[in-house]
């Protein structure tokens, strides 16, 4: 089934003239946000807004008639680090202090389907989440937590099959059957190919995995949400609100169709679909985004064949923005998070995670996590925002903004459908490049001071205070995980283990049977996460993305800006003197797939005149060194976000020195605590560019280092 033409017309407001003579393109400013007026009147709001009822289609005003007046949103803080034992302690403390649901963060090795003993994950184990290698780890993670009573959300996409299988088996061995489990598995692979990059398999088999999970949970896990369709990671990668909304719903359309192709009736599974949006600092736009999302989804599901009103409800979890958090003057982040939390609540979210103020620097501490959690408790108990359903409903501005958001996002969805759907668009790379362009434009606006960030490009402190941070001993965690894996391999039944993995390969190869069901059997036989992933990889292969860099954004945005022209002139002079451009290799080491910063730097440096080489995702230090030497670059920019910098960057520098190429300068950028700066400098890092660094300042620093090296060699 497809979206009907009259639905598109409705979204564009043509039926009632709700766009007031504006085309969808007119609704967007040059840098991607909706245009707004300084004042709004009754004629700006659609007439239907005043008559809308909460709890009734299209659910613009909320999915329940009473909303928070009857039951507040769920406080669901996302957390996980180190080992399952350490994370379990953290979860139990949080539940005792008012948290109502669990949301599990897995480490990058787990996301990418590797066991902790794999050579490619040396710097990743336990760093950005909890390491899970087996059912035993999963049992430890939820020890003392009754899984028949507690709702559990798991952010997992690439290795979704083994992780969900191990969760099911861990519950069984706790005495809880599948039918009693409640919660959500993210299981949203399309956005991984666009922005987050923690995929394993190519798009087509990945879509089959999603359909199998939807089918299995529809039959055996009626209380469990089989997918959380995520716009959050698009938001974090730099997408505009319109892009996040449109691409997320387009992903949802694709998943519904994948399930329908399995023969499932839409009303049998649609009620267990959920969404996940990021909430940024543009307060009223974020409110309108959630209201528009519900409006659009109700129409989409009706057109796709849904009859049950519950199938047309868009239920969502929200998380305050990580990209809005700043390393500079970080206590400002407490205020930012509070405003973003308020926007998500006034927009009608069903559950919420509030980020800790120190997450632009490192993993949250117990102190910062308490502030983040209490932000929600204060919202629920002290502000009285729960007293009234949809308190901004009827606002001329909010209703007009909601309508404009529907129109603009609807136009994007229409374009994607015309291309053949989201899977095809993702394979062609269009959404990814559009988000990267938006991110680069946003960065230029911050660098130029057009968008004010308090404490970063205005009102800066003369001296930053030191912060206590949570530091994970990656080497110790990895050794502990390896010992546990070895014990499992020594004690399991080898015949049963082999039999279940062979069956999993057969299901993957033939398409007969269900991948999740087969993986549950393998997990019972104590196959590890890496072994289950490898069995499917033998059939499906491992996806290797192509890396593209957009160009022209900085030239267009800066124009004749004197500072920009000065760095371009400096690079041009170098080109004349050396008869070549200064060259840089931008590398992403380890399993961190967040490449927004790397892509922005690549775009900016190329526009300024550098020769830029950007490496593949997930490289090892040895691979980065070999490519940089082969390309004869002057410097390497090592992008780090997931706390692997203390392991991977010194290893890279050692490899360069051992190969006699220590003249190649290594720069570090990304989320790096200032407490780690000296250790990195001692290891040989030339300079460090943390969050909020002006890109022109970074380019000048890199040029100074390159010119200095050449003078010394001369």
Tab-separated table of N, CA and C in Angstrom, residues 122-262:
chain	number	residue	atom	x	y	z
A	122	UNK	N	39.922	-3.519	20.845
A	122	UNK	CA	40.820	-3.365	21.992
A	122	UNK	C	40.502	-2.105	22.796
A	123	UNK	N	40.184	-0.993	22.125
A	123	UNK	CA	39.938	0.260	22.836
A	123	UNK	C	38.489	0.543	23.156
A	124	UNK	N	37.591	-0.379	22.830
A	124	UNK	CA	36.157	-0.102	22.920
A	124	UNK	C	35.420	-0.837	24.045
A	125	UNK	N	35.996	-1.888	24.586
A	125	UNK	CA	35.259	-2.749	25.514
A	125	UNK	C	34.917	-2.001	26.808
A	126	UNK	N	33.616	-1.919	27.101
A	126	UNK	CA	33.155	-1.317	28.344
A	126	UNK	C	33.208	0.191	28.395
A	127	UNK	N	33.585	0.841	27.288
A	127	UNK	CA	33.832	2.280	27.325
A	127	UNK	C	32.559	3.119	27.216
A	128	UNK	N	31.791	2.922	26.160
A	128	UNK	CA	30.616	3.770	25.931
A	128	UNK	C	29.327	3.066	26.320
A	129	UNK	N	29.435	1.978	27.027
A	129	UNK	CA	28.283	1.202	27.440
A	129	UNK	C	28.758	-0.094	28.074
A	130	UNK	N	27.825	-0.966	28.396
A	130	UNK	CA	28.157	-2.211	29.069
A	130	UNK	C	28.540	-3.285	28.047
A	131	UNK	N	29.541	-4.071	28.389
A	131	UNK	CA	29.995	-5.157	27.521
A	131	UNK	C	29.134	-6.397	27.761
A	132	UNK	N	28.558	-6.935	26.691
A	132	UNK	CA	27.748	-8.162	26.772
A	132	UNK	C	28.290	-9.162	25.763
A	133	UNK	N	28.782	-10.272	26.266
A	133	UNK	CA	29.322	-11.320	25.400
A	133	UNK	C	28.502	-12.602	25.435
A	134	UNK	N	27.659	-12.764	26.465
A	134	UNK	CA	26.973	-14.041	26.628
A	134	UNK	C	25.704	-13.881	27.459
A	135	UNK	N	24.937	-14.969	27.543
A	135	UNK	CA	23.761	-15.003	28.405
A	135	UNK	C	24.150	-14.731	29.852
A	136	UNK	N	25.314	-15.209	30.264
A	136	UNK	CA	25.735	-15.000	31.652
A	136	UNK	C	25.894	-13.513	31.957
A	137	UNK	N	26.440	-12.757	31.000
A	137	UNK	CA	26.526	-11.312	31.199
A	137	UNK	C	25.132	-10.697	31.317
A	138	UNK	N	24.207	-11.137	30.476
A	138	UNK	CA	22.846	-10.591	30.501
A	138	UNK	C	22.161	-10.939	31.829
A	139	UNK	N	22.376	-12.132	32.340
A	139	UNK	CA	21.795	-12.510	33.624
A	139	UNK	C	22.348	-11.642	34.747
A	140	UNK	N	23.639	-11.359	34.695
A	140	UNK	CA	24.256	-10.494	35.699
A	140	UNK	C	23.719	-9.075	35.598
A	141	UNK	N	23.530	-8.590	34.378
A	141	UNK	CA	23.055	-7.229	34.153
A	141	UNK	C	21.707	-6.996	34.833
A	142	UNK	N	20.833	-8.006	34.801
A	142	UNK	CA	19.483	-7.851	35.355
A	142	UNK	C	19.295	-8.634	36.662
A	143	UNK	N	20.382	-8.979	37.293
A	143	UNK	CA	20.296	-9.686	38.563
A	143	UNK	C	19.564	-8.869	39.624
A	144	UNK	N	18.582	-9.483	40.285
A	144	UNK	CA	17.828	-8.786	41.325
A	144	UNK	C	16.794	-7.822	40.790
A	145	UNK	N	16.604	-7.763	39.465
A	145	UNK	CA	15.613	-6.887	38.845
A	145	UNK	C	14.531	-7.761	38.210
A	146	UNK	N	13.320	-7.765	38.743
A	146	UNK	CA	12.275	-8.664	38.221
A	146	UNK	C	11.826	-8.267	36.811
A	147	UNK	N	12.166	-9.069	35.837
A	147	UNK	CA	11.880	-8.720	34.446
A	147	UNK	C	10.413	-8.884	34.070
A	148	UNK	N	9.614	-9.488	34.930
A	148	UNK	CA	8.168	-9.536	34.680
A	148	UNK	C	7.475	-8.282	35.203
A	149	UNK	N	8.223	-7.419	35.901
A	149	UNK	CA	7.658	-6.185	36.447
A	149	UNK	C	8.296	-4.924	35.858
A	150	UNK	N	9.533	-5.049	35.396
A	150	UNK	CA	10.282	-3.880	34.956
A	150	UNK	C	10.312	-3.784	33.431
A	151	UNK	N	9.962	-2.611	32.909
A	151	UNK	CA	10.060	-2.348	31.476
A	151	UNK	C	11.512	-2.041	31.126
A	152	UNK	N	12.033	-2.713	30.102
A	152	UNK	CA	13.439	-2.572	29.724
A	152	UNK	C	13.547	-2.109	28.275
A	153	UNK	N	14.238	-0.999	28.069
A	153	UNK	CA	14.519	-0.502	26.725
A	153	UNK	C	15.979	-0.795	26.402
A	154	UNK	N	16.236	-1.305	25.207
A	154	UNK	CA	17.603	-1.633	24.802
A	154	UNK	C	17.917	-0.957	23.469
A	155	UNK	N	18.922	-0.089	23.497
A	155	UNK	CA	19.358	0.575	22.275
A	155	UNK	C	20.322	-0.351	21.546
A	156	UNK	N	19.781	-1.111	20.618
A	156	UNK	CA	20.587	-2.092	19.882
A	156	UNK	C	20.021	-2.247	18.483
A	157	UNK	N	20.917	-2.258	17.511
A	157	UNK	CA	20.501	-2.344	16.109
A	157	UNK	C	21.318	-3.370	15.342
A	158	UNK	N	22.626	-3.193	15.250
A	158	UNK	CA	23.454	-4.110	14.485
A	158	UNK	C	23.383	-5.533	15.006
A	159	UNK	N	23.682	-5.713	16.282
A	159	UNK	CA	23.678	-7.032	16.912
A	159	UNK	C	22.350	-7.295	17.626
A	160	UNK	N	21.264	-6.820	17.035
A	160	UNK	CA	19.958	-6.912	17.676
A	160	UNK	C	19.524	-8.358	17.887
A	161	UNK	N	19.867	-9.258	16.969
A	161	UNK	CA	19.446	-10.658	17.099
A	161	UNK	C	20.074	-11.319	18.327
A	162	UNK	N	21.412	-11.334	18.488
A	162	UNK	CA	21.963	-11.983	19.678
A	162	UNK	C	21.603	-11.284	20.980
A	163	UNK	N	21.519	-9.960	20.984
A	163	UNK	CA	21.203	-9.247	22.222
A	163	UNK	C	19.779	-9.566	22.679
A	164	UNK	N	18.815	-9.510	21.777
A	164	UNK	CA	17.440	-9.819	22.163
A	164	UNK	C	17.307	-11.290	22.535
A	165	UNK	N	18.006	-12.156	21.827
A	165	UNK	CA	17.976	-13.591	22.159
A	165	UNK	C	18.494	-13.822	23.573
A	166	UNK	N	19.593	-13.167	23.922
A	166	UNK	CA	20.168	-13.352	25.257
A	166	UNK	C	19.285	-12.748	26.340
A	167	UNK	N	18.589	-11.666	26.035
A	167	UNK	CA	17.639	-11.091	26.981
A	167	UNK	C	16.506	-12.075	27.255
A	168	UNK	N	15.987	-12.708	26.214
A	168	UNK	CA	14.910	-13.689	26.367
A	168	UNK	C	15.366	-14.866	27.223
A	169	UNK	N	16.572	-15.375	26.951
A	169	UNK	CA	17.070	-16.534	27.697
A	169	UNK	C	17.374	-16.160	29.141
A	170	UNK	N	17.947	-14.970	29.357
A	170	UNK	CA	18.209	-14.522	30.727
A	170	UNK	C	16.914	-14.437	31.529
A	171	UNK	N	15.851	-13.947	30.897
A	171	UNK	CA	14.549	-13.872	31.566
A	171	UNK	C	14.014	-15.273	31.860
A	172	UNK	N	14.124	-16.178	30.887
A	172	UNK	CA	13.673	-17.558	31.095
A	172	UNK	C	14.348	-18.168	32.316
A	173	UNK	N	15.646	-17.946	32.433
A	173	UNK	CA	16.395	-18.541	33.537
A	173	UNK	C	16.166	-17.799	34.846
A	174	UNK	N	15.468	-16.650	34.763
A	174	UNK	CA	14.986	-15.949	35.955
A	174	UNK	C	13.566	-16.401	36.294
A	175	UNK	N	12.996	-17.237	35.395
A	175	UNK	CA	11.641	-17.723	35.598
A	175	UNK	C	10.570	-16.888	34.938
A	176	UNK	N	10.961	-16.029	33.994
A	176	UNK	CA	10.017	-15.132	33.325
A	176	UNK	C	9.918	-15.521	31.858
A	177	UNK	N	8.731	-15.890	31.411
A	177	UNK	CA	8.529	-16.273	30.021
A	177	UNK	C	8.494	-15.066	29.089
A	178	UNK	N	8.691	-15.335	27.799
A	178	UNK	CA	8.701	-14.260	26.809
A	178	UNK	C	7.423	-13.428	26.846
A	179	UNK	N	6.310	-14.088	27.075
A	179	UNK	CA	5.026	-13.396	27.014
A	179	UNK	C	4.864	-12.342	28.108
A	180	UNK	N	5.708	-12.401	29.140
A	180	UNK	CA	5.608	-11.454	30.243
A	180	UNK	C	6.567	-10.276	30.118
A	181	UNK	N	7.455	-10.335	29.147
A	181	UNK	CA	8.467	-9.284	29.012
A	181	UNK	C	7.862	-8.027	28.409
A	182	UNK	N	8.217	-6.876	28.989
A	182	UNK	CA	7.766	-5.588	28.443
A	182	UNK	C	8.978	-4.686	28.269
A	183	UNK	N	8.858	-3.808	27.286
A	183	UNK	CA	9.968	-2.905	26.995
A	183	UNK	C	10.068	-2.667	25.505
A	184	UNK	N	11.267	-2.294	25.064
A	184	UNK	CA	11.472	-1.915	23.671
A	184	UNK	C	12.883	-2.299	23.238
A	185	UNK	N	13.001	-2.803	22.034
A	185	UNK	CA	14.314	-2.973	21.402
A	185	UNK	C	14.368	-1.966	20.258
A	186	UNK	N	15.472	-1.232	20.115
A	186	UNK	CA	15.483	-0.174	19.091
A	186	UNK	C	15.309	-0.751	17.694
A	187	UNK	N	16.184	-1.667	17.271
A	187	UNK	CA	15.941	-2.456	16.049
A	187	UNK	C	15.676	-1.582	14.823
A	188	UNK	N	16.344	-0.428	14.753
A	188	UNK	CA	16.123	0.535	13.662
A	188	UNK	C	17.415	0.648	12.864
A	189	UNK	N	17.547	-0.143	11.818
A	189	UNK	CA	18.819	-0.232	11.111
A	189	UNK	C	18.992	0.828	10.035
A	190	UNK	N	17.901	1.328	9.457
A	190	UNK	CA	18.051	2.282	8.357
A	190	UNK	C	18.782	3.545	8.805
A	191	UNK	N	18.459	4.043	10.008
A	191	UNK	CA	19.146	5.251	10.467
A	191	UNK	C	20.624	4.980	10.749
A	192	UNK	N	20.980	3.702	10.997
A	192	UNK	CA	22.399	3.382	11.176
A	192	UNK	C	23.178	3.642	9.890
A	193	UNK	N	22.582	3.309	8.756
A	193	UNK	CA	23.252	3.558	7.473
A	193	UNK	C	23.304	5.047	7.149
A	194	UNK	N	22.437	5.833	7.784
A	194	UNK	CA	22.431	7.277	7.543
A	194	UNK	C	23.404	8.018	8.435
A	195	UNK	N	23.430	7.684	9.750
A	195	UNK	CA	24.152	8.558	10.678
A	195	UNK	C	24.982	7.843	11.739
A	196	UNK	N	24.466	6.805	12.363
A	196	UNK	CA	25.136	6.291	13.557
A	196	UNK	C	26.171	5.214	13.232
A	197	UNK	N	25.891	4.421	12.195
A	197	UNK	CA	26.879	3.509	11.615
A	197	UNK	C	27.239	2.294	12.476
A	198	UNK	N	26.400	1.899	13.420
A	198	UNK	CA	26.671	0.656	14.143
A	198	UNK	C	25.906	-0.492	13.485
A	199	UNK	N	26.088	-0.601	12.175
A	199	UNK	CA	25.496	-1.694	11.405
A	199	UNK	C	26.473	-2.875	11.379
A	200	UNK	N	25.981	-4.011	10.931
A	200	UNK	CA	26.843	-5.166	10.675
A	200	UNK	C	26.626	-5.637	9.245
A	201	UNK	N	25.383	-5.922	8.895
A	201	UNK	CA	25.060	-6.536	7.609
A	201	UNK	C	24.568	-5.482	6.611
A	202	UNK	N	24.556	-5.784	5.326
A	202	UNK	CA	24.034	-4.848	4.318
A	202	UNK	C	22.550	-4.558	4.537
A	203	UNK	N	22.018	-3.542	3.855
A	203	UNK	CA	20.624	-3.125	4.100
A	203	UNK	C	19.581	-4.225	3.906
A	204	UNK	N	19.651	-5.016	2.836
A	204	UNK	CA	18.578	-5.980	2.576
A	204	UNK	C	18.482	-7.066	3.650
A	205	UNK	N	19.571	-7.780	4.000
A	205	UNK	CA	19.430	-8.751	5.097
A	205	UNK	C	19.111	-8.088	6.436
A	206	UNK	N	19.551	-6.841	6.610
A	206	UNK	CA	19.213	-6.124	7.842
A	206	UNK	C	17.712	-5.888	7.945
A	207	UNK	N	17.076	-5.583	6.821
A	207	UNK	CA	15.626	-5.418	6.815
A	207	UNK	C	14.922	-6.749	7.091
A	208	UNK	N	15.497	-7.837	6.636
A	208	UNK	CA	14.924	-9.152	6.932
A	208	UNK	C	14.981	-9.436	8.431
A	209	UNK	N	16.088	-9.061	9.071
A	209	UNK	CA	16.226	-9.243	10.516
A	209	UNK	C	15.115	-8.491	11.250
A	210	UNK	N	14.872	-7.261	10.846
A	210	UNK	CA	13.824	-6.465	11.483
A	210	UNK	C	12.462	-7.136	11.334
A	211	UNK	N	12.166	-7.613	10.133
A	211	UNK	CA	10.874	-8.257	9.900
A	211	UNK	C	10.731	-9.516	10.745
A	212	UNK	N	11.815	-10.290	10.884
A	212	UNK	CA	11.751	-11.501	11.704
A	212	UNK	C	11.507	-11.175	13.174
A	213	UNK	N	12.115	-10.095	13.654
A	213	UNK	CA	11.903	-9.695	15.054
A	213	UNK	C	10.460	-9.227	15.260
A	214	UNK	N	9.949	-8.444	14.335
A	214	UNK	CA	8.549	-8.001	14.435
A	214	UNK	C	7.623	-9.215	14.445
A	215	UNK	N	7.895	-10.204	13.572
A	215	UNK	CA	7.046	-11.392	13.491
A	215	UNK	C	7.106	-12.210	14.781
A	216	UNK	N	8.321	-12.424	15.300
A	216	UNK	CA	8.473	-13.242	16.516
A	216	UNK	C	7.803	-12.573	17.709
A	217	UNK	N	8.065	-11.270	17.883
A	217	UNK	CA	7.487	-10.595	19.054
A	217	UNK	C	5.970	-10.487	18.949
A	218	UNK	N	5.443	-10.324	17.737
A	218	UNK	CA	3.988	-10.260	17.566
A	218	UNK	C	3.337	-11.557	18.029
A	219	UNK	N	4.028	-12.702	17.820
A	219	UNK	CA	3.464	-14.004	18.176
A	219	UNK	C	3.737	-14.386	19.627
A	220	UNK	N	4.947	-14.096	20.114
A	220	UNK	CA	5.356	-14.627	21.420
A	220	UNK	C	5.578	-13.570	22.503
A	221	UNK	N	5.701	-12.286	22.146
A	221	UNK	CA	6.026	-11.247	23.124
A	221	UNK	C	5.050	-10.075	22.962
A	222	UNK	N	3.789	-10.272	23.283
A	222	UNK	CA	2.750	-9.264	22.992
A	222	UNK	C	2.904	-7.961	23.759
A	223	UNK	N	3.672	-7.966	24.857
A	223	UNK	CA	3.841	-6.753	25.651
A	223	UNK	C	5.116	-5.991	25.291
A	224	UNK	N	5.856	-6.525	24.328
A	224	UNK	CA	7.169	-5.978	24.015
A	224	UNK	C	7.129	-5.187	22.715
A	225	UNK	N	7.704	-3.975	22.713
A	225	UNK	CA	7.772	-3.150	21.506
A	225	UNK	C	8.919	-3.627	20.628
A	226	UNK	N	8.596	-4.056	19.410
A	226	UNK	CA	9.570	-4.723	18.556
A	226	UNK	C	10.512	-3.783	17.832
A	227	UNK	N	10.229	-2.488	17.863
A	227	UNK	CA	11.093	-1.537	17.172
A	227	UNK	C	10.875	-0.141	17.748
A	228	UNK	N	11.945	0.614	17.873
A	228	UNK	CA	11.876	2.023	18.247
A	228	UNK	C	12.517	2.803	17.113
A	229	UNK	N	11.696	3.447	16.334
A	229	UNK	CA	12.154	4.094	15.108
A	229	UNK	C	12.753	5.447	15.491
A	230	UNK	N	14.040	5.595	15.243
A	230	UNK	CA	14.815	6.630	15.919
A	230	UNK	C	15.189	7.797	15.024
A	231	UNK	N	14.773	8.983	15.429
A	231	UNK	CA	15.265	10.209	14.825
A	231	UNK	C	16.357	10.844	15.656
A	232	UNK	N	16.526	10.357	16.885
A	232	UNK	CA	17.485	10.980	17.803
A	232	UNK	C	18.883	11.058	17.203
A	233	UNK	N	19.324	9.978	16.607
A	233	UNK	CA	20.698	9.944	16.101
A	233	UNK	C	20.858	10.840	14.873
A	234	UNK	N	19.762	11.046	14.126
A	234	UNK	CA	19.802	12.035	13.044
A	234	UNK	C	19.966	13.432	13.645
A	235	UNK	N	19.201	13.697	14.697
A	235	UNK	CA	19.308	14.979	15.406
A	235	UNK	C	20.744	15.207	15.850
A	236	UNK	N	21.362	14.196	16.453
A	236	UNK	CA	22.726	14.323	16.955
A	236	UNK	C	23.736	14.498	15.829
A	237	UNK	N	23.425	13.955	14.654
A	237	UNK	CA	24.331	14.083	13.509
A	237	UNK	C	24.195	15.420	12.808
A	238	UNK	N	23.240	16.243	13.234
A	238	UNK	CA	23.104	17.574	12.666
A	238	UNK	C	21.878	17.807	11.819
A	239	UNK	N	20.943	16.846	11.785
A	239	UNK	CA	19.729	17.019	10.985
A	239	UNK	C	18.900	18.177	11.518
A	240	UNK	N	18.223	18.872	10.615
A	240	UNK	CA	17.237	19.863	11.042
A	240	UNK	C	16.027	19.131	11.610
A	241	UNK	N	15.149	19.883	12.264
A	241	UNK	CA	13.938	19.272	12.821
A	241	UNK	C	13.084	18.652	11.725
A	242	UNK	N	13.000	19.319	10.582
A	242	UNK	CA	12.216	18.782	9.462
A	242	UNK	C	12.829	17.496	8.942
A	243	UNK	N	14.155	17.466	8.769
A	243	UNK	CA	14.821	16.255	8.302
A	243	UNK	C	14.625	15.101	9.282
A	244	UNK	N	14.823	15.378	10.570
A	244	UNK	CA	14.662	14.332	11.579
A	244	UNK	C	13.254	13.744	11.524
A	245	UNK	N	12.258	14.602	11.452
A	245	UNK	CA	10.872	14.148	11.437
A	245	UNK	C	10.572	13.352	10.173
A	246	UNK	N	10.917	13.893	9.027
A	246	UNK	CA	10.569	13.246	7.755
A	246	UNK	C	11.298	11.923	7.570
A	247	UNK	N	12.601	11.899	7.820
A	247	UNK	CA	13.365	10.671	7.606
A	247	UNK	C	12.966	9.581	8.604
A	248	UNK	N	12.636	9.978	9.825
A	248	UNK	CA	12.223	8.994	10.828
A	248	UNK	C	10.904	8.333	10.431
A	249	UNK	N	9.931	9.132	10.024
A	249	UNK	CA	8.651	8.550	9.619
A	249	UNK	C	8.788	7.748	8.328
A	250	UNK	N	9.663	8.174	7.429
A	250	UNK	CA	9.907	7.399	6.204
A	250	UNK	C	10.529	6.050	6.537
A	251	UNK	N	11.414	6.018	7.543
A	251	UNK	CA	11.938	4.732	8.025
A	251	UNK	C	10.794	3.862	8.538
A	252	UNK	N	9.879	4.478	9.300
A	252	UNK	CA	8.746	3.729	9.847
A	252	UNK	C	7.887	3.118	8.752
A	253	UNK	N	7.661	3.860	7.697
A	253	UNK	CA	6.898	3.328	6.562
A	253	UNK	C	7.570	2.080	6.008
A	254	UNK	N	8.879	2.132	5.874
A	254	UNK	CA	9.623	1.005	5.314
A	254	UNK	C	9.529	-0.231	6.205
A	255	UNK	N	9.590	-0.028	7.527
A	255	UNK	CA	9.512	-1.166	8.449
A	255	UNK	C	8.122	-1.794	8.440
A	256	UNK	N	7.096	-0.978	8.365
A	256	UNK	CA	5.735	-1.511	8.289
A	256	UNK	C	5.580	-2.369	7.046
A	257	UNK	N	6.066	-1.881	5.928
A	257	UNK	CA	5.960	-2.657	4.688
A	257	UNK	C	6.770	-3.944	4.762
A	258	UNK	N	7.926	-3.916	5.415
A	258	UNK	CA	8.726	-5.140	5.562
A	258	UNK	C	7.963	-6.197	6.345
A	259	UNK	N	7.263	-5.771	7.403
A	259	UNK	CA	6.464	-6.711	8.186
A	259	UNK	C	5.275	-7.225	7.382
A	260	UNK	N	4.661	-6.349	6.614
A	260	UNK	CA	3.527	-6.774	5.790
A	260	UNK	C	3.956	-7.801	4.735
A	261	UNK	N	5.173	-7.657	4.226
A	261	UNK	CA	5.671	-8.623	3.249
A	261	UNK	C	5.869	-10.010	3.867
A	262	UNK	N	6.034	-10.051	5.203
A	262	UNK	CA	6.124	-11.332	5.910
A	262	UNK	C	4.744	-11.951	6.114
